[in-house]
Amino acid sequence: MTTTESSDEFTPATTDEARDFLTENASGAGRAIFPVGGRTALHYGYAPTQPGFTFSTLRLNRTIDYPARDMTITVEAGIRMDELTEILKAEGQRLPIDVPQSSRATLGGVLATNTSGPRRLGFGTLRDYLIGITSIDAAGKTFSAGGRVVKNVAGYDLCKLMIGSLGSLAVITQVTLKVKPQPESSKLLWCAAADWQAVEAALENLLTSATRPVALEVLNAAAAHEISAEARLDLPAGGPVLCIGFEGAARETEWQTEAMTAELQAAGIRDVAVVDDAEPLWFVLTDFATSSDEPLTFQANLRPSRLVEFSELATSAGVSLTAHAGNGIVIGHLPDEVTTLDAAVKMLAPLQALAYEADGNLVIFDCDETWKQTIPVFGQARQDRALMQRIKQQLDPRDILNPGRVFSKDAISAVH
Amino acid sequence: MPETATISKIPAQALEALRSIVGETSVLSAHEQVLVYECDGFVIEKNTPDCVVFPETTEHVVAIVKLCNEYKIPFVPRGAGTSLAGGCLPVGGGVMIALTRMRGIHDVNLRDHYAVVGPGTVNVHLTQHLKGTGYHYAPDPSSQGACTIGGNVATNSGGPHTLKYGVTVNHVLGAEVVLPDGEVVQFGGYTEDNPGYDLTGLFVGSEGTFGVCTKVIVRLTRDPVAYRTMLGVFETVEDATQAISGIIGAGIVPAALELMDQGIIEAVEPAFHFGFPLDAGAVLLIEVDGLEVAVDGEAAQIVELCEQNNAREVRKADSPQQRDLLWKCRKKAFGAIGRLSPSYCTQDGVVPRTKLPEILKFITEASARHNIRIVNVFHAGDGNIHPILLFDERDAEQVKRVLLASDEILNRCIELGGSVTGEHGIGVEKISFMNKLFTEADLETMEAVRFAFNPSGLCSPQKMLPTAGACGMEHIEKSHPARRAAL
């Protein structure tokens, strides 16, 4: 094979090469395999517990079939998200999933990490679009599930299992997605609230709004300031901000921005700006989840009704955050002052406690690798963890794929 | 029809123990009592369970499952028994766990957009319960007046409105499940994005083979503000399917897009008197929903596309009563089939939407070839066909022809890049298609996943996967020589 860059990295040019490599590895040393795509989320999860091969899917980036009138597309998993977006755009279609660092991120990586963004409120997440998948397991066995039609209940839904599995079960090589038409119009409202109480009141009102937003973002002042600057927009960022997105036919977004402005003003939020050229702002809102130099980036999931309480607590600790308020998801960066593990643990403790109490969790996207010995990356252990480990053992009994990344080594051996 | 052989017989002391768990009156075991449970909506294969138990709590289910493990008795969960692929056929007899008494709506939380329901909750009861709140539970299978949400979870049910809103899995946030060994776990929860594998997504559609669902947390969706419901009348099925292609291709996502052909109209019209033209080749039931400001524009575009594809006329439902009647005709279409034939078999195939004209032509040919009348009413927007084969189940020769025609149609779906089931499931009916749709490696992986949940195989044995050699088909040989011959 000519595609091996170095002894520790392999970039197959075809899925056959990928399969052969994994088969040989399994029949020989059985070294650890670390699947990578655009390398935008390598810090998500625990550090590997064994040395091994980095397995790059970047050259598996072909379009296999795009029957645009069926509104499905089949592509190899190494395709970059921006490239996929361009292909779909040419037919007036899109995959309505917001992906940070989309110029680098690959579809396979985005699936493995279950990436989502602001528009998940209106359009759902990857599990709502992935209809077929082909993967290669640690033994080199190629398997598929689902198919190429938009509705299909034949066999177990391994698509769901693979989404968010962090490359721990198999290497995703090819996927079929259902896609949506491009909207005619896309707009964002930037609504500066006086305080958190006003945000809460507005969110309560939104439950019965005459409009149907596709995104409902809450930003604290720190995040609002950063985001408006990045998007090169002169928008107020003195306190918490509600950022509300509408998409659809032009007359729909037009009507909704007007109706929502009136609703917000009736609820006491007077400072409402309509961002008509919304693309740069969508981009920056999405990219906020990317850690630049912050000491730690987390995602909390909780009941939507507890989101403002959580955001207020985190803000008072100095966290910069945005939230998908309709979905109960908060993404936060710890402030630069947090330079030690102790300081991070101390700042996270009340946030973890609140997330757990609100039936959710707090997951670490990115931090110093050594901190992960102390901070639980996936939050508090859930009841179904043992079953997840049984699935991992069934599909990868030798723990070759991303060993330790999802279940720290100790936890895996605990069930033996 | 030959008497079904019972493979295992439940020991008397196990039956006694079951009675002590759920109470004397909540266990049925006399032959005439369990006879009703010998099949679901798929009537071609039948087998009676040894007994039927009616738990009322999760603790009951745990105790029942543990008892079955102790005695190594197979068990199968059942909701209302409306499934159409034999999903709750008690293969090998054993204990049937009927969940219809676990029908509480435990919690409705609009602020956090969820409801918690027992698995035996009838789908439409949740809909009625939510009326007036501004929220609804989106999946609306045609059997929603009878089917249970637990059953919907098991089969990942669809319905006419899934075109826009998605199927059951898109609306389930979490589930409490009694695993096949009796352990209770909760998948997912009241919040989204819980860490770890998406076991909720994996569980939905596992057809009762991963355990018994005892509680479901479903997502609630805002009600649409406005509807426009239309009826496009076409001279031929071809014109109607071309119109579907046109609508989807134009980037419009209607809330529903259903086709009824002349055969089904002939059954529906005398039953419900909507005023369907009996001489039309096909009608399309099209609904758009959303904001008042948007629906008229979309409706106008749809009318234009229908007319471009030779629609004779496009009628609009101009009152909520008319809309309700139109939907009643569609959803109760199956009930009207009794007017056409003593028995029927509803098939469930999927093709890419652009292949609809091709598959419908094939169905017409298959109908002629096997001399079996076939009528069509289906979810056209999803490419999910439901040819209904009419026959008399007392005539073994006819049964054989029905099975042959069904198999041909489903094989053609596979050839066209589709699937053999869009929403009914594999059950026992379609096990023999699994190795046409999937490779041995695919099935091995699915088997490995099942083993993680259900290592003993006692929970819903011989469903979904064509495993354990040929023995999965033995029950068919014993009870249904005709089917065996057809296979």
Coordinates of C-alpha atoms in Angstrom, one line a residue, chain A residues 69-72 114 116 120 125 127-128 137 141-146 148-158 160-161 163-165 168-169 178 180-181 200 203-204 206-212 251-252 255-256 299 301-306 326-327 329 358-361 363 378 380 382-384 387-392 394-395 406-407, chain B residues 109-114 135 155-156 159 162 167 169-170 179 184-188 190-199 201-202 206 209-210 222-223 225 245-246 248-249 251 253 291 293-294 297-298 350-354 379 382 384 417-419 421-426 434 437-438 441-442 444-446 448-453 464-465:
Chain A
R69 CA -35.4 14.8 -6.7
D70 CA -35.6 12.0 -4.1
M71 CA -34.0 14.5 -1.7
T72 CA -31.4 12.0 -0.5
N114 CA -23.3 14.2 17.2
S116 CA -25.5 20.3 16.3
R120 CA -31.7 22.2 16.0
T125 CA -30.3 16.8 14.9
R127 CA -30.4 11.4 14.0
D128 CA -33.3 13.0 12.1
D137 CA -15.6 -2.6 12.6
K141 CA -15.9 -6.3 8.8
T142 CA -18.0 -4.0 6.7
F143 CA -21.6 -3.6 7.8
S144 CA -24.5 -1.4 6.8
A145 CA -27.8 -0.5 8.3
G146 CA -30.8 1.5 7.1
R148 CA -31.4 4.9 0.8
V149 CA -35.1 5.6 1.3
V150 CA -36.5 8.2 3.7
K151 CA -38.7 5.8 5.5
N152 CA -37.5 2.4 6.5
V153 CA -37.8 0.2 9.6
A154 CA -36.0 -2.9 8.4
G155 CA -33.5 -4.2 10.9
Y156 CA -32.1 -2.5 14.0
D157 CA -31.4 1.2 13.6
L158 CA -27.6 1.1 13.8
K160 CA -28.8 5.9 15.8
L161 CA -26.2 3.7 17.6
I163 CA -24.3 8.8 15.9
G164 CA -22.3 10.2 18.9
S165 CA -20.4 6.9 19.4
S168 CA -15.6 3.6 19.6
L169 CA -17.8 1.1 17.8
K178 CA -32.2 12.9 3.7
K180 CA -34.2 19.6 2.9
P181 CA -35.0 22.4 0.5
E200 CA -37.1 34.1 31.4
L203 CA -39.0 32.4 26.9
E204 CA -42.2 31.8 28.8
L206 CA -42.4 32.1 23.4
L207 CA -44.2 28.9 24.5
T208 CA -47.4 30.3 23.1
S209 CA -46.0 32.6 20.4
A210 CA -47.8 32.9 17.1
T211 CA -44.5 32.4 15.4
R212 CA -42.4 29.3 14.9
R251 CA -43.4 36.4 3.5
E252 CA -43.2 33.9 6.4
W255 CA -44.4 38.3 9.0
Q256 CA -42.7 36.4 11.9
Q299 CA -22.0 21.5 27.2
N301 CA -28.0 19.6 28.9
L302 CA -31.0 20.3 31.2
R303 CA -34.7 20.8 31.3
P304 CA -35.4 24.0 29.2
S305 CA -37.2 25.4 32.2
R306 CA -34.0 25.5 34.3
G326 CA -35.6 25.6 23.3
N327 CA -33.6 22.4 23.7
I329 CA -28.5 23.0 25.8
A358 CA -32.3 19.4 36.3
D359 CA -32.3 15.8 34.9
G360 CA -29.3 16.6 32.7
N361 CA -25.6 16.4 32.6
V363 CA -20.1 17.1 29.4
F378 CA -19.3 12.7 30.5
Q380 CA -22.4 11.7 36.1
R382 CA -26.1 7.0 33.8
Q383 CA -28.1 4.0 34.5
D384 CA -27.7 2.5 31.0
L387 CA -25.6 -1.8 28.7
M388 CA -23.5 0.6 26.6
Q389 CA -20.4 -1.3 27.7
R390 CA -21.9 -4.6 26.7
I391 CA -22.6 -3.2 23.2
K392 CA -19.1 -1.9 23.0
Q394 CA -20.0 -7.1 21.4
L395 CA -18.9 -4.9 18.5
V406 CA -15.9 6.8 25.9
F407 CA -15.4 4.6 28.9
Chain B
N109 CA -45.0 19.3 30.8
L110 CA -45.5 22.0 28.2
R111 CA -42.6 24.2 29.5
D112 CA -40.2 21.3 28.8
H113 CA -42.1 20.0 25.9
Y114 CA -42.7 16.4 27.0
Y135 CA -49.2 21.1 21.7
T155 CA -42.4 -0.7 15.6
N156 CA -41.2 2.9 15.1
G159 CA -48.5 7.7 9.8
T162 CA -44.6 11.7 9.1
V167 CA -41.8 9.0 12.6
V169 CA -38.2 7.8 16.8
N170 CA -38.1 11.5 16.1
L179 CA -34.5 -5.5 29.9
V184 CA -34.9 -1.8 34.8
V185 CA -33.1 1.0 32.9
Q186 CA -33.9 4.4 31.6
F187 CA -32.8 5.4 28.2
G188 CA -32.6 9.1 27.3
Y190 CA -36.5 14.5 30.1
T191 CA -33.5 16.3 28.5
E192 CA -31.8 16.1 25.1
D193 CA -28.3 15.1 24.3
N194 CA -27.6 12.8 27.2
P195 CA -24.1 11.5 27.0
G196 CA -23.2 8.0 25.7
Y197 CA -24.8 5.9 22.9
D198 CA -28.3 6.8 21.8
L199 CA -30.0 3.8 23.2
G201 CA -32.9 5.7 19.2
L202 CA -31.7 2.1 19.0
S206 CA -36.5 -3.0 17.9
T209 CA -36.6 -7.9 21.1
F210 CA -34.6 -5.6 23.4
R222 CA -46.5 23.0 18.8
D223 CA -49.8 22.8 16.9
V225 CA -51.7 27.5 13.2
S245 CA -42.7 14.0 -8.0
G246 CA -43.4 17.6 -9.1
I248 CA -41.5 17.1 -3.8
G249 CA -39.1 18.2 -6.5
G251 CA -39.0 21.8 -2.6
V253 CA -42.8 19.6 2.1
L291 CA -48.5 29.8 9.6
V293 CA -49.4 33.6 6.1
A294 CA -47.6 30.7 4.5
G297 CA -49.0 30.3 -1.0
E298 CA -48.0 26.7 -0.7
V350 CA -40.7 1.7 0.2
V351 CA -39.1 3.1 -3.0
P352 CA -37.3 6.3 -3.8
R353 CA -40.1 8.8 -4.4
T354 CA -39.2 9.2 -8.1
H379 CA -48.0 7.6 2.0
D382 CA -42.5 9.2 1.5
N384 CA -44.1 4.3 1.2
G417 CA -33.3 0.8 -4.2
G418 CA -36.0 0.7 -1.5
S419 CA -37.0 -1.4 1.5
T421 CA -41.0 -2.1 5.3
G422 CA -41.4 1.6 5.9
E423 CA -43.4 1.4 9.1
H424 CA -44.9 -2.0 9.8
G425 CA -41.7 -3.8 10.7
I426 CA -40.1 -7.1 9.9
M434 CA -33.7 -9.7 5.7
L437 CA -31.8 -6.4 2.2
F438 CA -28.7 -7.0 4.3
A441 CA -22.0 -9.2 8.0
D442 CA -24.8 -6.6 8.5
E444 CA -24.1 -10.5 12.3
T445 CA -23.6 -7.0 13.6
M446 CA -27.3 -6.7 14.4
A448 CA -24.3 -8.9 18.2
V449 CA -26.3 -5.8 19.3
R450 CA -29.3 -7.9 20.1
F451 CA -27.1 -10.2 22.2
A452 CA -26.0 -7.2 24.3
F453 CA -29.7 -6.7 25.2
M464 CA -36.6 -9.5 13.1
L465 CA -33.4 -11.5 12.4

